[in-house]
CSV table of C-alpha atoms and ligand atoms in Angstrom, one decimal:
chain,number,residue,atom,x,y,z
A,1,MET,CA,-9.6,9.9,-9.6
A,2,LYS,CA,-7.7,9.8,-12.8
A,3,LYS,CA,-5.8,13.0,-11.9
A,4,ILE,CA,-5.5,12.1,-8.3
A,5,VAL,CA,-3.2,9.0,-9.4
A,6,LEU,CA,-1.5,10.9,-11.9
A,7,ALA,CA,-0.4,13.4,-9.5
A,8,LEU,CA,0.5,10.7,-6.6
A,9,LEU,CA,2.5,8.7,-9.2
A,10,TYR,CA,4.7,11.7,-10.5
A,11,VAL,CA,7.4,11.2,-7.9
A,12,ILE,CA,8.0,7.8,-9.4
A,13,ILE,CA,7.8,8.9,-12.8
A,14,PHE,CA,10.5,11.3,-12.1
A,15,LEU,CA,12.4,9.1,-10.5
A,16,ILE,CA,12.4,6.4,-13.0
A,17,SER,CA,13.3,8.9,-16.0
A,18,GLY,CA,16.3,9.8,-13.6
A,19,CYS,CA,17.5,6.4,-12.7
A,20,ALA,CA,20.6,4.7,-14.4
A,21,GLN,CA,19.7,1.2,-13.4
A,22,GLU,CA,17.7,-1.3,-15.3
A,23,ALA,CA,14.0,-1.2,-14.7
A,24,PRO,CA,12.9,-2.1,-11.4
A,25,LEU,CA,10.1,-4.6,-10.4
A,26,SER,CA,7.2,-2.5,-9.9
A,27,GLU,CA,3.6,-2.8,-8.7
A,28,THR,CA,0.7,-0.2,-8.2
A,29,ARG,CA,-2.2,-1.2,-5.7
A,30,PHE,CA,-5.0,0.4,-4.1
A,31,PHE,CA,-5.2,0.6,-0.3
A,32,ILE,CA,-5.9,3.3,2.4
A,33,GLY,CA,-7.9,5.4,0.1
A,34,THR,CA,-5.0,5.7,-2.0
A,35,VAL,CA,-2.4,4.9,-4.4
A,36,CYS,CA,0.2,2.6,-3.5
A,37,PHE,CA,3.4,2.0,-5.1
A,38,ILE,CA,6.2,-0.2,-4.5
A,39,SER,CA,9.2,-0.2,-6.6
A,40,VAL,CA,12.0,-2.8,-6.0
A,41,TYR,CA,15.5,-2.4,-7.7
A,42,ASP,CA,17.9,-5.0,-6.5
A,43,ASN,CA,16.5,-8.7,-5.7
A,44,LYS,CA,13.6,-8.3,-7.6
A,45,ASN,CA,11.4,-10.8,-6.3
A,46,GLN,CA,7.3,-11.0,-6.6
A,47,THR,CA,6.9,-12.4,-3.1
A,48,ALA,CA,8.8,-9.6,-1.5
A,49,LEU,CA,6.3,-7.1,-3.2
A,50,ASP,CA,3.3,-9.1,-2.5
A,51,GLU,CA,4.3,-9.5,1.7
A,52,ALA,CA,4.6,-6.0,1.7
A,53,PHE,CA,1.5,-5.1,0.3
A,54,LYS,CA,-0.2,-7.7,2.5
A,55,LYS,CA,1.1,-5.6,5.3
A,56,ILE,CA,-0.3,-2.8,4.0
A,57,GLU,CA,-3.4,-4.4,3.9
A,58,ALA,CA,-3.2,-5.8,7.5
A,59,LEU,CA,-2.4,-2.7,9.0
A,60,GLU,CA,-5.4,-0.7,7.0
A,61,ARG,CA,-7.5,-3.4,8.8
A,62,LEU,CA,-6.1,-2.4,12.3
A,63,LEU,CA,-5.6,1.4,11.7
A,64,SER,CA,-8.4,2.4,9.2
A,65,ALA,CA,-11.1,5.4,10.6
A,66,ASN,CA,-13.2,4.8,7.0
A,67,MET,CA,-13.9,1.0,7.9
A,68,THR,CA,-16.2,0.0,10.4
A,69,GLU,CA,-14.3,-3.3,12.0
A,70,THR,CA,-11.0,-1.9,12.8
A,71,GLU,CA,-9.6,-1.7,16.0
A,72,VAL,CA,-9.5,2.4,16.0
A,73,GLU,CA,-12.9,2.2,15.1
A,74,LEU,CA,-13.7,-0.5,18.3
A,75,VAL,CA,-11.8,2.1,20.3
A,76,ASN,CA,-14.1,5.0,19.2
A,77,ARG,CA,-17.1,2.9,19.3
A,78,ASN,CA,-16.2,2.4,22.9
A,79,ALA,CA,-15.5,6.1,23.6
A,80,GLY,CA,-17.1,7.2,27.3
A,81,ILE,CA,-18.0,3.3,27.8
A,82,LEU,CA,-14.8,0.8,28.0
A,83,GLU,CA,-11.2,0.9,27.2
A,84,THR,CA,-10.4,-1.5,24.6
A,85,HIS,CA,-7.5,-3.5,24.3
A,86,VAL,CA,-5.9,-2.9,20.6
A,87,SER,CA,-2.2,-4.6,19.0
A,88,ALA,CA,0.8,-3.6,19.8
A,89,GLU,CA,0.9,-2.2,16.3
A,90,THR,CA,-2.2,-0.1,16.6
A,91,PHE,CA,-0.8,1.0,20.5
A,92,GLU,CA,2.3,2.2,18.9
A,93,VAL,CA,0.8,4.5,16.5
A,94,VAL,CA,-1.7,6.1,19.1
A,95,LYS,CA,1.3,6.7,21.3
A,96,LYS,CA,3.0,8.4,19.0
A,97,GLY,CA,0.2,10.3,17.5
A,98,LEU,CA,-0.1,11.4,21.5
A,99,GLU,CA,3.7,12.4,21.7
A,100,TYR,CA,3.2,14.5,18.3
A,101,SER,CA,0.2,16.2,19.8
A,102,ALA,CA,1.6,17.3,23.1
A,103,MET,CA,4.6,18.5,21.3
A,104,SER,CA,2.2,20.8,18.9
A,105,GLY,CA,0.2,21.8,21.9
A,106,GLY,CA,-2.7,20.8,20.5
A,107,THR,CA,-2.6,22.3,17.0
A,108,PHE,CA,-1.9,18.7,16.0
A,109,ASP,CA,-4.2,16.5,17.7
A,110,ILE,CA,-5.2,12.7,17.0
A,111,THR,CA,-8.7,13.2,18.5
A,112,ILE,CA,-9.5,15.1,15.8
A,113,GLY,CA,-12.2,12.5,14.3
A,114,PRO,CA,-15.5,14.6,15.4
A,115,LEU,CA,-14.2,17.0,13.1
A,116,THR,CA,-12.9,15.1,10.0
A,117,SER,CA,-16.0,13.0,9.8
A,118,LEU,CA,-18.4,16.2,9.9
A,119,TRP,CA,-16.3,17.8,6.8
A,120,ARG,CA,-15.8,14.2,5.1
A,121,ILE,CA,-13.1,16.0,3.2
A,122,GLY,CA,-11.6,13.5,0.4
A,123,SER,CA,-15.3,12.0,0.0
A,124,SER,CA,-18.0,13.1,-2.5
A,125,SER,CA,-20.0,14.0,0.3
A,126,ALA,CA,-17.8,16.6,1.7
A,127,THR,CA,-19.5,19.7,3.0
A,128,VAL,CA,-19.3,22.8,4.9
A,129,PRO,CA,-20.8,22.0,8.3
A,130,ASP,CA,-23.4,24.0,10.6
A,131,ALA,CA,-21.8,26.2,12.9
A,132,GLU,CA,-23.4,24.7,15.8
A,133,ASP,CA,-22.2,21.0,14.9
A,134,LEU,CA,-18.6,22.5,14.5
A,135,ASP,CA,-18.7,23.9,18.0
A,136,LYS,CA,-19.8,20.7,19.3
A,137,ALA,CA,-17.0,18.6,17.6
A,138,VAL,CA,-14.4,21.1,19.0
A,139,GLY,CA,-15.3,20.9,22.2
A,140,LEU,CA,-14.8,16.8,21.9
A,141,ILE,CA,-11.3,17.2,20.9
A,142,ASP,CA,-8.8,16.8,23.3
A,143,PHE,CA,-5.5,14.4,23.0
A,144,ALA,CA,-5.5,14.8,27.3
A,145,ASP,CA,-8.8,13.0,27.2
A,146,VAL,CA,-7.1,9.7,25.8
A,147,GLU,CA,-5.8,6.9,28.4
A,148,ILE,CA,-3.3,4.6,27.2
A,149,ASP,CA,-1.9,1.6,29.2
A,150,GLY,CA,1.3,0.0,27.5
A,151,GLY,CA,0.9,-3.0,30.1
A,152,ASP,CA,-2.0,-4.4,28.7
A,153,TYR,CA,-2.5,-2.5,25.3
A,154,THR,CA,-5.5,-0.6,26.2
A,155,VAL,CA,-6.8,2.8,24.4
A,156,PHE,CA,-9.6,4.6,26.3
A,157,LEU,CA,-11.3,7.8,24.9
A,158,ILE,CA,-12.7,9.4,28.4
A,159,SER,CA,-15.9,11.0,26.6
A,160,GLN,CA,-18.7,9.7,24.3
A,161,GLY,CA,-18.7,11.3,21.0
A,162,MET,CA,-14.7,11.1,20.8
A,163,ARG,CA,-13.0,9.8,18.1
A,164,LEU,CA,-9.6,8.7,16.8
A,165,ASP,CA,-8.3,9.9,13.3
A,166,LEU,CA,-4.7,8.5,12.8
A,167,GLY,CA,-4.8,10.0,9.3
A,168,ALA,CA,-1.9,12.3,10.0
A,169,ILE,CA,0.3,9.6,11.0
A,170,ALA,CA,-0.6,6.1,9.9
A,171,LYS,CA,0.4,6.4,6.4
A,172,GLY,CA,4.0,7.2,7.6
A,173,TYR,CA,3.8,4.1,9.9
A,174,ILE,CA,2.7,2.1,7.3
A,175,ALA,CA,5.3,3.0,4.7
A,176,ASP,CA,8.2,1.9,7.6
A,177,GLU,CA,6.4,-1.2,8.1
A,178,ALA,CA,6.2,-1.9,4.4
A,179,ALA,CA,9.9,-1.2,4.4
A,180,LYS,CA,10.8,-3.4,7.4
A,181,VAL,CA,9.3,-6.4,5.1
A,182,LEU,CA,11.2,-5.5,1.7
A,183,VAL,CA,14.5,-5.5,3.9
A,184,GLU,CA,13.5,-9.0,5.7
A,185,ASN,CA,13.0,-10.5,2.1
A,186,GLY,CA,16.3,-9.4,1.2
A,187,ILE,CA,15.6,-6.1,-0.4
A,188,GLY,CA,18.3,-3.1,-0.2
A,189,SER,CA,16.6,-0.6,-2.8
A,190,ALA,CA,13.1,0.3,-3.0
A,191,ILE,CA,11.1,2.9,-3.5
A,192,ILE,CA,7.4,2.8,-1.5
A,193,ASN,CA,5.1,5.7,-2.3
A,194,LEU,CA,1.6,5.7,-0.2
A,195,GLY,CA,0.1,8.5,-1.9
A,196,GLY,CA,3.0,10.9,-1.5
A,197,ASN,CA,4.5,9.3,1.5
A,198,VAL,CA,7.6,8.0,0.4
A,199,VAL,CA,10.3,5.9,1.5
A,200,ALA,CA,13.7,5.9,-0.4
A,201,LEU,CA,15.0,2.5,0.6
A,202,GLY,CA,18.8,2.4,0.4
A,203,SER,CA,20.7,4.2,-2.5
A,204,ASN,CA,20.0,4.5,-6.2
A,205,GLY,CA,22.5,1.9,-7.4
A,206,GLY,CA,24.9,3.3,-5.1
A,207,LYS,CA,23.9,6.9,-6.0
A,208,ALA,CA,21.4,9.3,-4.0
A,209,TRP,CA,17.6,9.0,-4.8
A,210,SER,CA,16.2,12.2,-6.7
A,211,ILE,CA,12.7,13.2,-5.3
A,212,GLY,CA,10.9,15.4,-6.7
A,213,VAL,CA,8.8,17.9,-4.1
A,214,ARG,CA,5.6,18.7,-6.1
A,215,ASN,CA,4.0,22.0,-7.2
A,216,PRO,CA,1.4,22.5,-4.5
A,217,LEU,CA,-0.2,25.4,-6.5
A,218,SER,CA,-0.3,23.7,-9.6
A,219,ASP,CA,-3.1,20.8,-10.8
A,220,ALA,CA,-0.4,20.0,-13.2
A,221,ASP,CA,2.0,17.3,-12.5
A,222,GLU,CA,5.0,19.7,-11.9
A,223,ILE,CA,7.6,19.7,-9.0
A,224,VAL,CA,8.9,22.7,-7.5
A,225,GLY,CA,12.4,21.5,-6.8
A,226,VAL,CA,14.3,18.0,-6.2
A,227,ILE,CA,15.6,16.3,-2.9
A,228,GLN,CA,19.0,14.1,-3.0
A,229,CYS,CA,18.8,11.2,-0.2
A,230,ALA,CA,19.4,7.9,0.5
A,231,ASP,CA,18.0,5.6,3.0
A,232,LYS,CA,15.1,8.6,3.8
A,233,SER,CA,11.5,8.7,4.2
A,234,ILE,CA,10.2,12.1,2.4
A,235,VAL,CA,6.5,12.8,3.5
A,236,THR,CA,4.4,16.3,2.6
A,237,SER,CA,1.3,18.0,4.1
A,238,GLY,CA,-0.3,20.4,1.9
A,239,ILE,CA,-3.5,22.2,0.7
A,240,TYR,CA,-3.7,20.2,-2.7
A,241,GLU,CA,-4.0,16.6,-1.5
A,242,ARG,CA,-7.6,16.5,-0.6
A,243,TYR,CA,-9.8,19.4,-0.8
A,244,PHE,CA,-12.9,20.7,-1.8
A,245,GLU,CA,-14.8,23.9,-3.3
A,246,GLU,CA,-18.0,25.4,-2.0
A,247,GLY,CA,-19.3,29.0,-2.5
A,248,GLY,CA,-15.9,30.1,-4.3
A,249,THR,CA,-13.8,28.9,-1.2
A,250,ARG,CA,-11.4,26.2,-1.1
A,251,TYR,CA,-11.6,24.1,2.3
A,252,HIS,CA,-8.8,21.6,2.4
A,253,HIS,CA,-8.4,18.7,4.9
A,254,ILE,CA,-6.2,19.9,7.7
A,255,LEU,CA,-8.2,21.2,10.1
A,256,ASN,CA,-8.1,23.7,12.9
A,257,PRO,CA,-9.1,22.0,16.3
A,258,ALA,CA,-9.6,25.0,17.9
A,259,THR,CA,-12.2,26.5,15.3
A,260,GLY,CA,-12.8,24.0,13.2
A,261,TYR,CA,-12.1,25.1,9.9
A,262,PRO,CA,-9.0,24.2,8.0
A,263,PHE,CA,-5.7,26.1,8.7
A,264,ASP,CA,-5.8,29.5,6.8
A,265,ASN,CA,-2.0,30.5,6.9
A,266,GLU,CA,0.8,31.6,4.5
A,267,LEU,CA,1.8,27.6,3.8
A,268,ALA,CA,0.9,25.6,0.7
A,269,SER,CA,2.9,22.4,1.9
A,270,VAL,CA,5.5,21.0,3.9
A,271,THR,CA,7.8,18.5,3.0
A,272,ILE,CA,9.7,16.9,5.5
A,273,VAL,CA,12.9,14.4,5.1
A,274,GLY,CA,14.1,12.2,8.0
A,275,GLU,CA,14.8,8.4,9.0
A,276,SER,CA,11.2,7.4,10.3
A,277,SER,CA,8.3,8.1,8.0
A,278,ALA,CA,5.7,7.9,10.8
A,279,ASP,CA,8.1,10.7,12.7
A,280,CYS,CA,8.0,12.5,9.0
A,281,ASP,CA,4.2,12.0,8.4
A,282,ALA,CA,3.5,13.4,11.8
A,283,LEU,CA,5.7,16.3,11.7
A,284,SER,CA,4.8,17.2,8.4
A,285,THR,CA,1.1,18.0,9.4
A,286,VAL,CA,2.6,19.3,12.8
A,287,ALA,CA,4.4,21.9,11.1
A,288,PHE,CA,1.9,22.7,8.7
A,289,THR,CA,-0.2,23.8,11.7
A,290,LYS,CA,2.6,25.8,13.2
A,291,GLY,CA,2.5,28.1,10.0
A,292,LEU,CA,6.0,29.0,8.4
A,293,SER,CA,8.0,30.7,11.2
A,294,ASP,CA,7.3,28.9,13.9
A,295,GLY,CA,6.9,25.6,11.7
A,296,LEU,CA,10.7,26.4,10.5
A,297,ALA,CA,12.2,26.8,14.0
A,298,LEU,CA,10.6,23.7,15.4
A,299,VAL,CA,12.2,21.5,12.5
A,300,GLU,CA,15.3,23.3,12.7
A,301,GLU,CA,15.4,22.1,16.3
A,302,LEU,CA,15.0,18.4,16.0
A,303,ASP,CA,18.1,16.1,14.9
A,304,GLY,CA,17.9,14.1,11.5
A,305,MET,CA,14.7,16.4,10.2
A,306,GLU,CA,14.9,18.4,7.4
A,307,ALA,CA,12.2,20.7,5.9
A,308,VAL,CA,10.9,22.2,2.8
A,309,PHE,CA,8.2,25.1,3.3
A,310,ILE,CA,6.4,26.3,0.1
A,311,THR,CA,4.6,29.1,0.7
A,312,LYS,CA,1.3,30.3,-1.5
A,313,ASP,CA,3.6,33.6,-2.6
A,314,MET,CA,6.1,30.6,-4.3
A,315,GLU,CA,8.6,31.1,-2.0
A,316,VAL,CA,10.6,28.2,-0.9
A,317,TYR,CA,12.3,28.0,2.7
A,318,ILE,CA,14.3,24.8,3.5
A,319,THR,CA,16.1,24.0,7.0
A,320,SER,CA,19.9,23.8,7.4
A,321,GLY,CA,20.6,20.6,6.4
A,322,LEU,CA,19.1,20.6,3.0
A,323,GLU,CA,21.3,23.2,1.6
A,324,LYS,CA,23.6,21.0,-0.4
A,325,THR,CA,21.1,18.5,-1.7
A,326,PHE,CA,17.7,20.2,-2.1
A,327,ASN,CA,17.5,22.2,-5.8
A,328,ILE,CA,14.7,24.4,-7.2
A,329,THR,CA,14.0,23.5,-10.8
A,330,ASN,CA,10.9,25.7,-11.4
A,331,GLY,CA,12.0,29.1,-12.1
A,332,GLU,CA,8.6,30.7,-10.9
A,333,PHE,CA,9.6,29.9,-7.1
A,334,THR,CA,12.1,31.7,-5.2
A,335,ILE,CA,14.1,30.4,-2.5
A,336,ARG,CA,14.2,32.3,1.0
A,337,ARG,CA,16.8,32.4,3.7
B,401,FAD,P1,-1.6,14.2,6.6
B,401,FAD,O1,-1.2,16.2,6.5
B,401,FAD,O2,-0.4,13.9,7.1
B,401,FAD,O3,-3.1,14.3,7.3
B,401,FAD,C1,-3.8,15.2,7.4
B,401,FAD,C2,-5.3,14.2,7.7
B,401,FAD,O4,-5.0,13.9,9.1
B,401,FAD,C3,-6.4,14.7,7.6
B,401,FAD,O5,-7.0,14.0,6.2
B,401,FAD,C4,-7.2,14.3,8.5
B,401,FAD,O6,-7.5,12.8,8.6
B,401,FAD,C5,-6.5,14.1,10.0
B,401,FAD,N1,-6.2,15.8,10.4
B,401,FAD,C6,-6.5,17.1,10.0
B,401,FAD,N2,-6.3,18.0,10.6
B,401,FAD,C7,-5.6,17.2,11.8
B,401,FAD,C8,-4.9,17.8,12.9
B,401,FAD,N3,-5.1,19.1,13.5
B,401,FAD,N4,-4.1,16.9,13.5
B,401,FAD,C9,-4.3,15.4,13.6
B,401,FAD,N5,-4.9,15.0,12.3
B,401,FAD,C10,-5.1,15.8,11.6
B,401,FAD,N6,-9.1,8.0,2.5
B,401,FAD,C11,-10.1,7.5,1.9
B,401,FAD,O7,-10.9,8.4,1.4
B,401,FAD,N7,-10.9,6.3,2.0
B,401,FAD,C12,-10.3,5.7,3.1
B,401,FAD,O8,-10.8,4.7,3.0
B,401,FAD,C13,-9.0,5.8,3.8
B,401,FAD,N8,-8.5,4.8,4.4
B,401,FAD,C14,-7.2,5.2,5.2
B,401,FAD,C15,-6.8,4.4,5.7
B,401,FAD,C16,-6.0,4.3,6.5
B,401,FAD,C17,-5.1,3.2,7.7
B,401,FAD,C18,-5.3,5.9,6.2
B,401,FAD,C19,-3.8,5.9,7.5
B,401,FAD,C20,-5.6,6.4,5.5
B,401,FAD,C21,-6.6,6.8,4.9
B,401,FAD,N9,-7.2,7.2,4.1
B,401,FAD,C22,-8.8,7.1,3.6
B,401,FAD,C23,-6.9,8.7,3.9
B,401,FAD,C24,-7.0,9.6,5.5
B,401,FAD,O9,-8.5,9.7,5.1
B,401,FAD,C25,-6.3,10.9,5.1
B,401,FAD,O10,-6.7,11.9,4.1
B,401,FAD,C26,-5.0,10.9,4.9
B,401,FAD,O11,-4.3,10.0,5.8
B,401,FAD,C27,-4.2,12.4,4.5
B,401,FAD,O12,-2.9,12.1,4.7
B,401,FAD,P2,-1.9,13.1,4.0
B,401,FAD,O13,-0.6,12.6,3.9
B,401,FAD,O14,-2.3,13.4,2.7
B,401,FAD,O15,-1.8,14.1,5.0
B,402,MG,MG1,1.3,13.8,7.9
């Protein structure tokens, strides 16, 4: 646990050391199964921080697949039986999740729940499931079998056993909502980091923020390079955040809905830079599932979205919009174009 905490806080430590302003008002709390860190640089009022954390907690109670009484769990329990009325917030995340599922052609799928609950990666009971169980889970995954109605905010999973898992998109949505709360409370300069899902609100005293991109191949707190940005979200999906080892093989948490096993491609991580953290979160996972070549082409085509792809071979590929604002700081990595 300590290692995870250190790793997640690394971005922030790096930020603070590169910061010319006086010390921010910072606080760390534990929600959504991870370390949530907020640092406010202007208008430092504790109420704003408290309100933002309250928002994170409230949204976890709607969106978590790890708690029993959330709206997402109600939708899951009602699978194959009846539609579920949900809040506007839950509806929005499910709708966006379905859009990205369609955009990916199904390599990203928010009905991945039967599979993630078999593997339980991230928990102490993580295990390689039986082939038969994997087949069964794979057969239940299909985002096209989710019916939503925007008129009265209902969600229906058409077959029993189907399960939503919004783990690839909800952290980003929650980060956006926490940022809105800060802005509503008069804050214009802040960093929100929900387990590596970062929102860099406003600027760092009129200058760009320096956000470190973690070395996905090292357990040590190292970075590969630095992105300079203002008023952006930076979100990474990778093989280092959640994994376990069994029989000498490492199994990470981004699962292929077609095979039931973790994606095994040339990528170690994908970092997306963009406006909305929900979009960055979804896109980082989508791009990871697509692999280097198709993932790069996909992000390059999207307006306002940039990416840093890091391969297991220590090569770094960036989209054209980052050429002036991303710099490699780690000599072990090589930039390729
Ligand atoms: P991302 O790349 O953004 O997402 C990967 C995650 O998406 C996987 O962990 C899995 O959940 C899901 N996924 C895997 N493959 C696919 C795919 N092909 N398509 C779509 N989705 C996929 N963790 C805990 O340990 N305990 C908790 O109590 C807990 N509560 C949470 C509550 C909420 C509201 C949220 C949003 C997350 C929570 N988590 C919890 C963490 C969650 O289980 C995921 O591990 C986490 O969101 C992964 O985020 P990421 O940015 O590391 O990876
Ligand atoms: Mg994601």
